[in-house]
Amino acid sequence: MARAIMVQGAGSNVGKSMLVAGLCRHFARAGLRVRPFKPQNMSNNAAVTADGGEIGRAQALQAMAAGVEPVVDMNPVLLKPETETGSQVIVQGRRLATVKARDYAALKPQLLDACLDSFRRIAATCDLVIVEGAGSPAEINLRAGDIANMGFAEAAGVPVILAGDIDRGGVIAQLVGTKAVLAPEDADRITGFLVNKFRGDVSLFDEGTRQIAARTGWAPLGTVPWFDDAHRLPAEDILDIRSAKRDGAFRIAVPRLNRIANFDDLDPLSADPALSVEIVPPGRPLPVCDLVLIPGSKTTIADLDAVRAEDWDIDLAAHRRRGGHVLGICGGYQMLGRSLSDPEGLEGAPRMVPGLGLLDVETVMRPEKHLARVRATDIASGTAVAGYEIHLGETTGPDTARGWLMRDGAPVGAASPDGRVLGCYLHGLFAGDAFRAAFLSRLGAAPSDEPYAAGVEATLDALSEHLARALDMDMILSLARPV
C-alpha cells in the first residue's frame, strides 16, 4: 500500500515545486518507487505526455526526478490562462472547457472526482506519492470546494507539511498566521513545517524555529538554505529564467509575450554559458542581437497586437535589415506569417489580422488541438530532433516548401528564401545537444559542448543532497500515511 504526504505553501512561490522535485529524487535514490502528484496546477507552460495528454511542466520535471515517465494522472487538472478572467480547463490531459474565474467553482465537484480518480491510479503504481499544493491554504476565501490544498488533503486523507519562504521576510508570520486562520480540522492536517530559501548561517534561525513549533504544535523538519543552482532546472515561470545574462558572445533576444506559453525552448539556451539570453519585458525595445526568438503564446492574436503596441514589429524589421536571424516557435511561428485568421472566435471575436510578414505563410485557427510528441531530423545537419507539438491552427504558404525539419518523410516548418527567418511548431527542440550545436553554429554561434539533459539530472541529484542535509528525511517519510 502506498503512502502519501502533501507539501503546501504558506504563500505562492515559496518553492513547493522544487521541494517536491528534490524529495522525489531523494526517496527514489533511497530505493522507493516514488510518484509526484499535483491535483490542480495553473500554468501555460505545459508538457506533453507519452499518451498525448498535457500536464504542468513542473510535474514533468518531478517525474524526471522520480525516474519515471510523466503521465496525465500526475496533474489531473491544469488551468491555462487565456485572459485576465478566464482559463482553459484541462482534465486528465484533455481540454474540458474554457471558463471564467467566477464560473469555475461550479466545475469543482466533478474536478475533485477526477483528481481522486487520478490519485488512486498513481498510488496503485508506487510506494510513495508526494503531492504538491497550489497557492496557499491560508487563502481561506477559496476553501469551499477547494481541490488544490486542504480540500484535496481532506478528501484523499493525506497529511500535510507546510513550507514557508524566509527570503521574502516574515516567515514566522507566514507559518503561525496560517495556523491562526485555518479551521481547526485543516490545521490538524498539518503535521510538520519547514523553512525554505535561507541565505547565510541557518543556525541564526534556531530560535525562530522553536517559536513556530511552540505556536503551532507542528514538527520542525528543517531550514533549507538557498539553492544556488535552481536556475539550472527547467523553469515553470518565465520570470524564473535568468535574463540579461550578457557573458555569452552570441546574443539572443526573446520578447516576453503577455501569454507566453511552453517556453521550455529557452531553458537549454539559457543554460549555455556561450550564449546570452535576454528576456525583453514590455516597455523596452528589442536590443541589437544575433537572434530574435519569438516563443509560443496561449493567445497568439492578442499577443501579436501587443507586439505591435510595443513597437517590437519595428524593431524586428530593423533587426532583419541588419541581417539578423529570426526564429518563431508555435505561436511565434504563426505571428511571422502574412496573416492569422480566427474564423470561429477561438481567441475572442472572429477576425483576421495581418502578421509580421517575415514569412510567406498564412495561419487559420482550428478548434482541434495538435498534441503529440514528435521526432524529426534537422535537414541541414542530419541531426535528430525530439520535442512536442501543442497548438491550434494550420499554417500553409509558399515558404513551407522550404521546411527545414523532416518528419515522417516530409519537410515541416518554413523558411524565408535567404534562410534567415525560420518557423516551426516543434517545442523543446533545443534540448537535443547535437541539434542545438548544429543549429547555433549555422547562425555563427560557438555553443558550449555541455550536455543539457545530463546537467539537469546532475542538478536534481545536487538538489536531493541539498535537501537531505537540511531536512529530517526520516521524519518526513514517517509522516506519510497509507492511502
Coordinates of C-alpha atoms in Angstrom, one line a residue:
M1 CA 0.0 0.0 0.0
A2 CA 1.3 3.4 -1.0
R3 CA 1.9 6.2 1.5
A4 CA 1.4 9.9 0.7
I5 CA 2.5 13.3 2.0
M6 CA 1.5 16.7 0.7
V7 CA 3.7 19.8 0.5
Q8 CA 1.7 23.0 0.8
G9 CA 3.0 26.5 1.0
A10 CA 2.4 29.4 3.3
G11 CA 2.2 31.5 0.2
S12 CA 2.7 31.4 -3.6
N13 CA 6.2 30.8 -5.0
V14 CA 7.7 29.5 -1.7
G15 CA 9.5 26.8 -3.7
K16 CA 7.0 23.9 -3.5
S17 CA 7.7 22.6 -7.0
M18 CA 11.4 22.4 -6.4
L19 CA 11.0 20.9 -2.9
V20 CA 8.8 18.1 -4.4
A21 CA 11.3 17.5 -7.1
G22 CA 14.1 17.2 -4.6
L23 CA 12.1 14.9 -2.3
C24 CA 11.1 12.7 -5.3
R25 CA 14.8 12.4 -6.3
H26 CA 15.9 11.7 -2.7
F27 CA 13.4 8.9 -2.0
A28 CA 13.8 7.4 -5.4
R29 CA 17.6 7.2 -4.8
A30 CA 16.7 5.5 -1.5
G31 CA 15.1 2.7 -3.4
L32 CA 11.4 3.7 -3.2
R33 CA 9.0 3.8 -6.1
V34 CA 8.0 7.5 -6.0
R35 CA 5.5 9.5 -8.0
P36 CA 4.7 13.2 -7.9
F37 CA 1.1 14.4 -8.0
K38 CA -0.5 17.9 -8.2
P39 CA -4.3 17.9 -8.2
Q40 CA -4.6 21.4 -9.8
N41 CA -1.9 23.5 -11.5
M42 CA -2.2 26.9 -13.3
S43 CA 0.4 27.3 -16.0
N44 CA 0.7 27.9 -19.7
N45 CA 4.0 26.0 -19.6
A46 CA 2.7 22.5 -20.3
A47 CA 4.4 19.2 -21.1
V48 CA 3.1 16.5 -23.4
T49 CA 2.9 13.0 -22.1
A50 CA 3.6 9.8 -24.0
D51 CA -0.1 9.1 -24.3
G52 CA -0.7 12.5 -25.9
G53 CA -2.1 14.5 -23.0
E54 CA -0.8 17.6 -21.3
I55 CA 0.2 18.4 -17.7
G56 CA 2.1 21.2 -16.0
R57 CA 5.8 21.2 -16.8
A58 CA 6.7 21.2 -13.1
Q59 CA 5.1 17.8 -12.8
A60 CA 7.1 16.6 -15.8
L61 CA 10.3 17.7 -14.1
Q62 CA 9.2 16.0 -10.9
A63 CA 8.6 12.8 -12.8
M64 CA 12.1 13.0 -14.2
A65 CA 13.3 13.5 -10.6
A66 CA 11.5 10.3 -9.6
G67 CA 13.0 8.4 -12.6
V68 CA 9.7 7.8 -14.4
E69 CA 7.8 8.9 -17.5
P70 CA 5.2 11.7 -16.9
V71 CA 1.6 10.7 -17.2
V72 CA -1.6 12.8 -17.2
D73 CA -2.7 11.4 -13.8
M74 CA 0.2 13.3 -12.2
N75 CA -1.6 16.6 -12.8
P76 CA -5.3 15.8 -13.5
V77 CA -6.5 19.5 -13.6
L78 CA -4.4 22.1 -15.5
L79 CA -5.7 25.6 -15.8
K80 CA -4.2 27.6 -18.8
P81 CA -5.0 31.3 -18.5
E82 CA -6.3 32.8 -21.7
T83 CA -7.4 36.2 -20.4
E84 CA -7.3 38.1 -17.1
T85 CA -10.5 36.4 -16.0
G86 CA -10.7 33.1 -17.9
S87 CA -8.8 29.9 -18.4
Q88 CA -8.9 26.8 -20.5
V89 CA -9.5 23.8 -18.2
I90 CA -7.6 20.6 -19.0
V91 CA -8.8 17.5 -17.2
Q92 CA -6.7 14.3 -17.3
G93 CA -4.8 15.6 -20.2
R94 CA -7.7 16.8 -22.4
R95 CA -9.4 20.2 -22.8
L96 CA -12.8 20.2 -21.0
A97 CA -13.9 23.9 -21.4
T98 CA -12.9 27.5 -21.2
V99 CA -14.5 29.2 -18.3
K100 CA -14.5 32.5 -16.4
A101 CA -13.0 32.5 -13.0
R102 CA -16.4 33.2 -11.4
D103 CA -17.8 30.1 -13.1
Y104 CA -15.0 27.8 -12.2
A105 CA -16.5 26.9 -8.8
A106 CA -19.4 25.2 -10.5
L107 CA -17.0 22.7 -12.1
K108 CA -15.1 21.8 -8.9
P109 CA -17.2 18.9 -7.7
Q110 CA -16.6 16.9 -10.9
L111 CA -13.0 18.1 -10.9
L112 CA -12.4 16.7 -7.4
D113 CA -13.7 13.3 -8.6
A114 CA -11.2 13.4 -11.4
C115 CA -8.4 14.3 -9.0
L116 CA -9.2 11.5 -6.7
D117 CA -9.6 9.1 -9.6
S118 CA -6.1 10.0 -10.9
F119 CA -4.6 10.0 -7.4
R120 CA -5.8 6.4 -6.8
R121 CA -4.3 5.3 -10.0
I122 CA -1.0 6.9 -9.2
A123 CA -0.9 5.5 -5.7
A124 CA -1.5 2.0 -7.1
T125 CA 1.8 2.2 -9.0
C126 CA 4.2 3.1 -6.3
D127 CA 5.4 3.2 -2.6
L128 CA 5.2 6.9 -2.0
V129 CA 3.2 9.8 -3.5
I130 CA 4.5 13.3 -2.9
V131 CA 1.7 15.7 -3.5
E132 CA 2.1 19.4 -4.3
G133 CA -0.4 22.0 -3.3
A134 CA -1.2 25.2 -5.2
G135 CA -1.0 28.8 -3.8
S136 CA -1.7 28.6 -0.1
P137 CA -4.3 27.1 2.3
A138 CA -4.3 30.4 4.0
E139 CA -6.5 31.7 1.2
I140 CA -9.5 30.6 3.3
N141 CA -11.8 32.6 1.0
L142 CA -11.2 29.7 -1.5
R143 CA -11.7 26.9 0.9
A144 CA -15.2 26.0 -0.1
G145 CA -15.0 23.4 -2.9
D146 CA -11.2 23.5 -2.8
I147 CA -9.4 20.8 -4.8
A148 CA -5.8 22.2 -4.7
N149 CA -4.9 22.3 -1.0
M150 CA -6.9 21.3 2.1
G151 CA -10.0 20.2 0.2
F152 CA -7.9 17.6 -1.6
A153 CA -6.0 16.6 1.5
E154 CA -9.3 16.0 3.4
A155 CA -10.9 14.0 0.5
A156 CA -7.8 11.9 -0.1
G157 CA -6.8 11.5 3.6
V158 CA -3.3 12.9 3.0
P159 CA -1.3 14.6 5.8
V160 CA 0.4 18.0 5.0
I161 CA 3.7 19.6 5.6
L162 CA 3.8 23.4 5.3
A163 CA 6.7 25.3 3.7
G164 CA 7.4 29.0 4.3
D165 CA 9.7 31.3 2.4
I166 CA 12.1 33.2 4.6
D167 CA 13.7 35.1 1.6
R168 CA 10.5 37.3 1.5
G169 CA 10.7 38.1 5.2
G170 CA 8.0 37.5 7.7
V171 CA 8.3 33.7 7.6
I172 CA 7.2 33.3 11.3
A173 CA 4.0 35.3 10.5
Q174 CA 3.5 33.2 7.3
L175 CA 3.5 29.9 9.2
V176 CA 1.9 30.9 12.5
G177 CA -0.6 33.1 10.7
T178 CA -1.6 30.1 8.5
K179 CA -2.3 28.1 11.7
A180 CA -4.4 31.1 13.0
V181 CA -6.7 31.4 10.0
L182 CA -7.3 27.8 9.2
A183 CA -10.3 25.9 10.5
P184 CA -9.1 23.6 13.4
E185 CA -9.7 20.5 11.3
D186 CA -7.5 21.8 8.5
A187 CA -4.8 23.0 10.9
D188 CA -4.7 19.5 12.3
R189 CA -3.9 18.0 8.9
I190 CA -0.5 19.8 9.1
T191 CA 2.0 17.6 10.8
G192 CA 5.2 19.4 10.2
F193 CA 6.8 22.6 8.7
L194 CA 9.9 23.7 7.0
V195 CA 11.5 27.0 6.2
N196 CA 12.9 27.4 2.6
K197 CA 15.4 29.8 0.9
F198 CA 17.5 30.8 3.8
R199 CA 20.6 32.9 3.0
G200 CA 23.5 32.7 5.4
D201 CA 24.0 30.8 8.7
V202 CA 20.8 28.7 9.2
S203 CA 21.6 28.4 12.9
L204 CA 20.7 32.0 13.3
F205 CA 17.1 30.9 12.8
D206 CA 17.0 28.2 15.5
E207 CA 15.1 30.4 17.9
G208 CA 12.6 31.2 15.1
T209 CA 12.1 27.5 14.5
R210 CA 11.4 27.0 18.2
Q211 CA 8.9 29.9 18.3
I212 CA 7.0 28.5 15.2
A213 CA 6.9 25.0 16.7
A214 CA 5.7 26.3 20.1
R215 CA 2.9 28.4 18.5
T216 CA 1.7 25.8 16.0
G217 CA 2.4 22.4 17.6
W218 CA 3.8 21.2 14.3
A219 CA 7.0 19.2 14.0
P220 CA 10.0 21.2 12.7
L221 CA 11.5 19.5 9.7
G222 CA 14.4 21.8 9.0
T223 CA 15.6 25.0 7.4
V224 CA 16.7 24.8 3.7
P225 CA 19.5 27.1 2.6
W226 CA 19.2 29.0 -0.7
F227 CA 19.9 26.6 -3.6
D228 CA 22.2 28.4 -6.0
D229 CA 21.8 26.0 -8.9
A230 CA 18.0 26.4 -9.1
H231 CA 18.3 28.3 -12.4
R232 CA 19.8 25.1 -14.0
L233 CA 16.4 23.4 -13.7
P234 CA 13.6 23.9 -16.3
A235 CA 11.6 27.0 -15.3
E236 CA 7.8 26.9 -14.8
D237 CA 7.5 30.7 -14.8
I238 CA 9.2 32.9 -17.4
L239 CA 10.4 35.2 -14.6
D240 CA 12.4 32.3 -13.3
I241 CA 14.6 32.2 -16.4
R242 CA 17.8 34.1 -16.0
S243 CA 17.6 37.1 -18.2
A244 CA 20.1 39.7 -19.3
K245 CA 22.9 37.1 -18.9
R246 CA 25.4 39.0 -21.1
D247 CA 28.5 36.9 -20.7
G248 CA 27.8 34.9 -23.8
A249 CA 29.2 36.2 -27.1
F250 CA 26.1 35.2 -29.1
R251 CA 23.1 37.3 -28.2
I252 CA 19.5 36.0 -28.2
A253 CA 16.6 38.4 -27.5
V254 CA 13.2 37.0 -26.5
P255 CA 10.2 39.3 -26.3
R256 CA 8.2 38.5 -23.1
L257 CA 4.7 38.0 -24.5
N258 CA 1.7 38.6 -22.2
R259 CA 0.5 35.0 -22.6
I260 CA 3.8 33.3 -23.3
A261 CA 3.4 29.5 -23.3
N262 CA 5.6 26.4 -23.5
F263 CA 8.8 28.4 -23.3
D264 CA 11.0 25.4 -22.3
D265 CA 12.7 26.1 -25.6
L266 CA 14.6 28.7 -23.7
D267 CA 15.9 26.5 -20.9
P268 CA 18.8 24.9 -22.8
L269 CA 19.8 28.2 -24.4
S270 CA 19.8 30.0 -21.0
A271 CA 21.9 27.2 -19.5
D272 CA 24.7 27.6 -22.2
P273 CA 27.5 29.9 -20.9
A274 CA 28.4 30.7 -24.5
L275 CA 25.1 32.3 -25.1
S276 CA 23.5 35.5 -23.8
V277 CA 19.7 35.2 -23.5
E278 CA 17.7 38.3 -22.7
I279 CA 14.0 38.2 -21.9
V280 CA 12.8 41.6 -23.0
P281 CA 9.9 42.9 -20.9
P282 CA 7.2 45.2 -22.2
G283 CA 8.3 48.8 -22.3
R284 CA 11.8 48.1 -23.6
P285 CA 12.9 47.8 -27.3
L286 CA 14.3 44.6 -28.7
P287 CA 18.1 45.0 -28.3
V288 CA 20.7 44.6 -31.1
C289 CA 21.4 40.9 -31.1
D290 CA 22.2 37.9 -33.3
L291 CA 18.9 36.0 -33.0
V292 CA 15.3 37.1 -32.1
L293 CA 13.4 34.1 -30.8
I294 CA 9.6 34.6 -30.7
P295 CA 8.2 31.9 -28.3
G296 CA 4.8 30.3 -28.0
S297 CA 1.7 32.0 -27.0
K298 CA -1.6 30.9 -25.4
T299 CA -3.5 33.7 -27.3
T300 CA -1.5 34.4 -30.4
I301 CA -3.6 37.2 -32.0
A302 CA -3.8 39.1 -28.7
D303 CA 0.0 38.8 -28.2
L304 CA 0.6 39.9 -31.8
D305 CA -1.5 43.0 -31.0
A306 CA 0.8 43.6 -28.0
V307 CA 4.0 43.1 -30.2
R308 CA 2.7 46.0 -32.3
A309 CA 1.7 48.1 -29.4
E310 CA 5.3 47.7 -28.0
D311 CA 6.8 48.6 -31.5
W312 CA 8.6 45.3 -31.4
D313 CA 7.5 44.8 -35.1
I314 CA 9.5 47.9 -36.0
D315 CA 12.5 46.5 -34.0
L316 CA 12.1 43.2 -35.8
A317 CA 12.1 44.9 -39.2
A318 CA 15.3 46.7 -38.3
H319 CA 16.9 43.5 -37.0
R320 CA 16.0 41.9 -40.3
R321 CA 17.6 44.7 -42.3
R322 CA 20.8 44.3 -40.3
G323 CA 20.9 40.7 -41.4
G324 CA 19.8 39.2 -38.1
H325 CA 18.2 35.8 -37.7
V326 CA 14.6 35.2 -36.5
L327 CA 13.1 32.0 -35.2
G328 CA 9.4 31.7 -34.4
I329 CA 8.2 28.6 -32.5
C330 CA 4.5 27.7 -32.4
G331 CA 2.6 31.0 -31.8
G332 CA 5.7 32.9 -32.7
Y333 CA 5.8 31.0 -36.0
Q334 CA 2.2 32.0 -36.6
M335 CA 3.0 35.6 -35.9
L336 CA 5.8 35.7 -38.5
G337 CA 3.4 35.0 -41.4
R338 CA 1.3 37.2 -43.7
S339 CA -1.9 36.7 -41.8
L340 CA -3.7 35.0 -38.9
S341 CA -7.3 34.1 -39.2
D342 CA -9.6 33.0 -36.3
P343 CA -12.9 32.4 -38.1
E344 CA -14.6 30.6 -35.2
G345 CA -13.6 33.1 -32.5
L346 CA -11.3 30.6 -30.6
E347 CA -9.3 33.5 -29.1
G348 CA -12.2 36.1 -28.8
A349 CA -14.2 37.7 -31.5
P350 CA -13.8 36.1 -35.0
R351 CA -11.3 38.2 -37.0
M352 CA -8.4 38.1 -39.4
V353 CA -5.3 40.2 -38.7
P354 CA -2.1 40.8 -40.7
G355 CA 1.0 39.0 -39.4
L356 CA 4.5 40.4 -39.2
G357 CA 5.1 39.5 -42.8
L358 CA 8.6 37.9 -42.4
L359 CA 7.4 34.5 -43.7
D360 CA 5.2 34.0 -46.7
V361 CA 2.7 31.8 -44.9
E362 CA -0.9 32.1 -43.5
T363 CA -2.4 30.5 -40.4
V364 CA -6.0 29.6 -39.9
M365 CA -7.1 28.8 -36.3
R366 CA -9.0 25.5 -35.9
P367 CA -10.6 24.1 -32.8
E368 CA -8.8 20.8 -33.0
K369 CA -5.6 20.9 -30.8
H370 CA -2.5 19.2 -32.1
L371 CA -1.0 17.4 -29.2
A372 CA 1.8 14.9 -29.7
R373 CA 5.4 14.0 -29.0
V374 CA 7.5 14.4 -32.2
R375 CA 10.7 13.0 -33.6
A376 CA 12.2 14.8 -36.6
T377 CA 15.5 15.4 -38.4
D378 CA 17.3 18.7 -39.0
I379 CA 17.6 18.6 -42.8
A380 CA 20.8 20.8 -42.9
S381 CA 22.8 18.7 -40.4
G382 CA 21.1 15.4 -40.3
T383 CA 20.9 15.5 -36.5
A384 CA 17.9 14.1 -34.7
V385 CA 15.4 16.4 -33.1
A386 CA 12.9 15.4 -30.4
G387 CA 10.1 17.6 -28.9
Y388 CA 6.4 18.1 -28.9
E389 CA 3.6 19.9 -30.6
I390 CA 0.8 21.6 -28.7
H391 CA -1.1 24.1 -30.8
L392 CA -4.3 25.2 -32.6
G393 CA -4.2 26.2 -36.2
E394 CA -2.9 25.2 -39.6
T395 CA -0.1 27.0 -41.4
T396 CA 0.3 27.0 -45.2
G397 CA 2.0 29.0 -47.9
P398 CA 5.0 29.2 -50.2
D399 CA 7.7 29.3 -47.5
T400 CA 6.5 25.9 -46.2
A401 CA 8.1 24.5 -49.3
R402 CA 11.4 25.3 -47.6
G403 CA 10.6 23.3 -44.5
W404 CA 13.8 22.8 -42.5
L405 CA 12.9 19.8 -40.4
M406 CA 12.0 16.4 -41.8
R407 CA 9.2 14.5 -40.1
D408 CA 7.8 11.1 -41.3
G409 CA 9.4 11.7 -44.7
A410 CA 8.0 15.1 -45.3
P411 CA 9.5 18.6 -44.6
V412 CA 7.9 20.7 -41.9
G413 CA 8.3 24.3 -40.8
A414 CA 9.0 27.2 -43.0
A415 CA 12.0 29.4 -44.1
S416 CA 12.4 32.6 -45.9
P417 CA 14.3 32.5 -49.2
D418 CA 17.5 33.6 -47.6
G419 CA 17.1 31.2 -44.7
R420 CA 17.4 33.9 -42.0
V421 CA 13.8 33.7 -40.9
L422 CA 12.6 30.3 -39.7
G423 CA 9.4 29.0 -38.1
C424 CA 8.1 25.6 -36.8
Y425 CA 5.6 24.1 -34.4
L426 CA 8.1 21.9 -32.6
H427 CA 8.7 22.8 -28.9
G428 CA 11.6 21.5 -26.9
L429 CA 13.9 21.1 -29.9
F430 CA 16.9 22.7 -28.3
A431 CA 17.2 20.1 -25.5
G432 CA 19.0 17.9 -28.0
D433 CA 22.7 18.6 -27.7
A434 CA 23.7 17.7 -31.3
F435 CA 20.9 19.7 -32.9
R436 CA 21.4 22.7 -30.7
A437 CA 25.1 22.8 -31.5
A438 CA 24.5 22.4 -35.3
F439 CA 21.7 24.9 -35.4
L440 CA 23.5 27.6 -33.5
S441 CA 26.8 27.0 -35.3
R442 CA 25.0 27.8 -38.6
L443 CA 24.0 31.1 -37.2
G444 CA 27.5 32.0 -36.2
A445 CA 27.5 31.0 -32.6
A446 CA 30.1 28.9 -30.8
P447 CA 27.9 26.9 -28.3
S448 CA 29.5 25.1 -25.5
D449 CA 29.6 21.3 -25.5
E450 CA 28.0 20.9 -22.1
P451 CA 25.2 18.3 -22.3
Y452 CA 21.9 19.8 -21.3
A453 CA 19.9 16.8 -20.1
A454 CA 22.8 15.4 -18.1
G455 CA 23.2 18.8 -16.5
V456 CA 19.5 18.7 -15.4
E457 CA 20.0 15.3 -13.9
A458 CA 23.1 16.3 -12.1
T459 CA 21.3 19.4 -10.7
L460 CA 18.4 17.1 -9.4
D461 CA 21.0 15.0 -7.7
A462 CA 22.5 18.1 -6.1
L463 CA 19.1 19.3 -5.1
S464 CA 18.4 16.0 -3.4
E465 CA 21.6 16.1 -1.5
H466 CA 21.0 19.7 -0.6
L467 CA 17.6 18.9 1.0
A468 CA 19.0 15.8 2.7
R469 CA 21.5 17.9 4.5
A470 CA 18.8 20.4 5.6
L471 CA 15.7 18.3 6.3
D472 CA 14.8 15.4 8.5
M473 CA 14.0 13.0 5.7
D474 CA 13.3 10.1 8.1
M475 CA 10.7 12.3 9.9
I476 CA 9.1 13.3 6.5
L477 CA 8.8 9.7 5.5
S478 CA 7.3 8.8 8.9
L479 CA 4.7 11.5 8.5
A480 CA 3.4 10.0 5.2
R481 CA 0.3 7.9 5.7
P482 CA -1.2 4.9 3.8
V483 CA -3.8 5.9 1.2

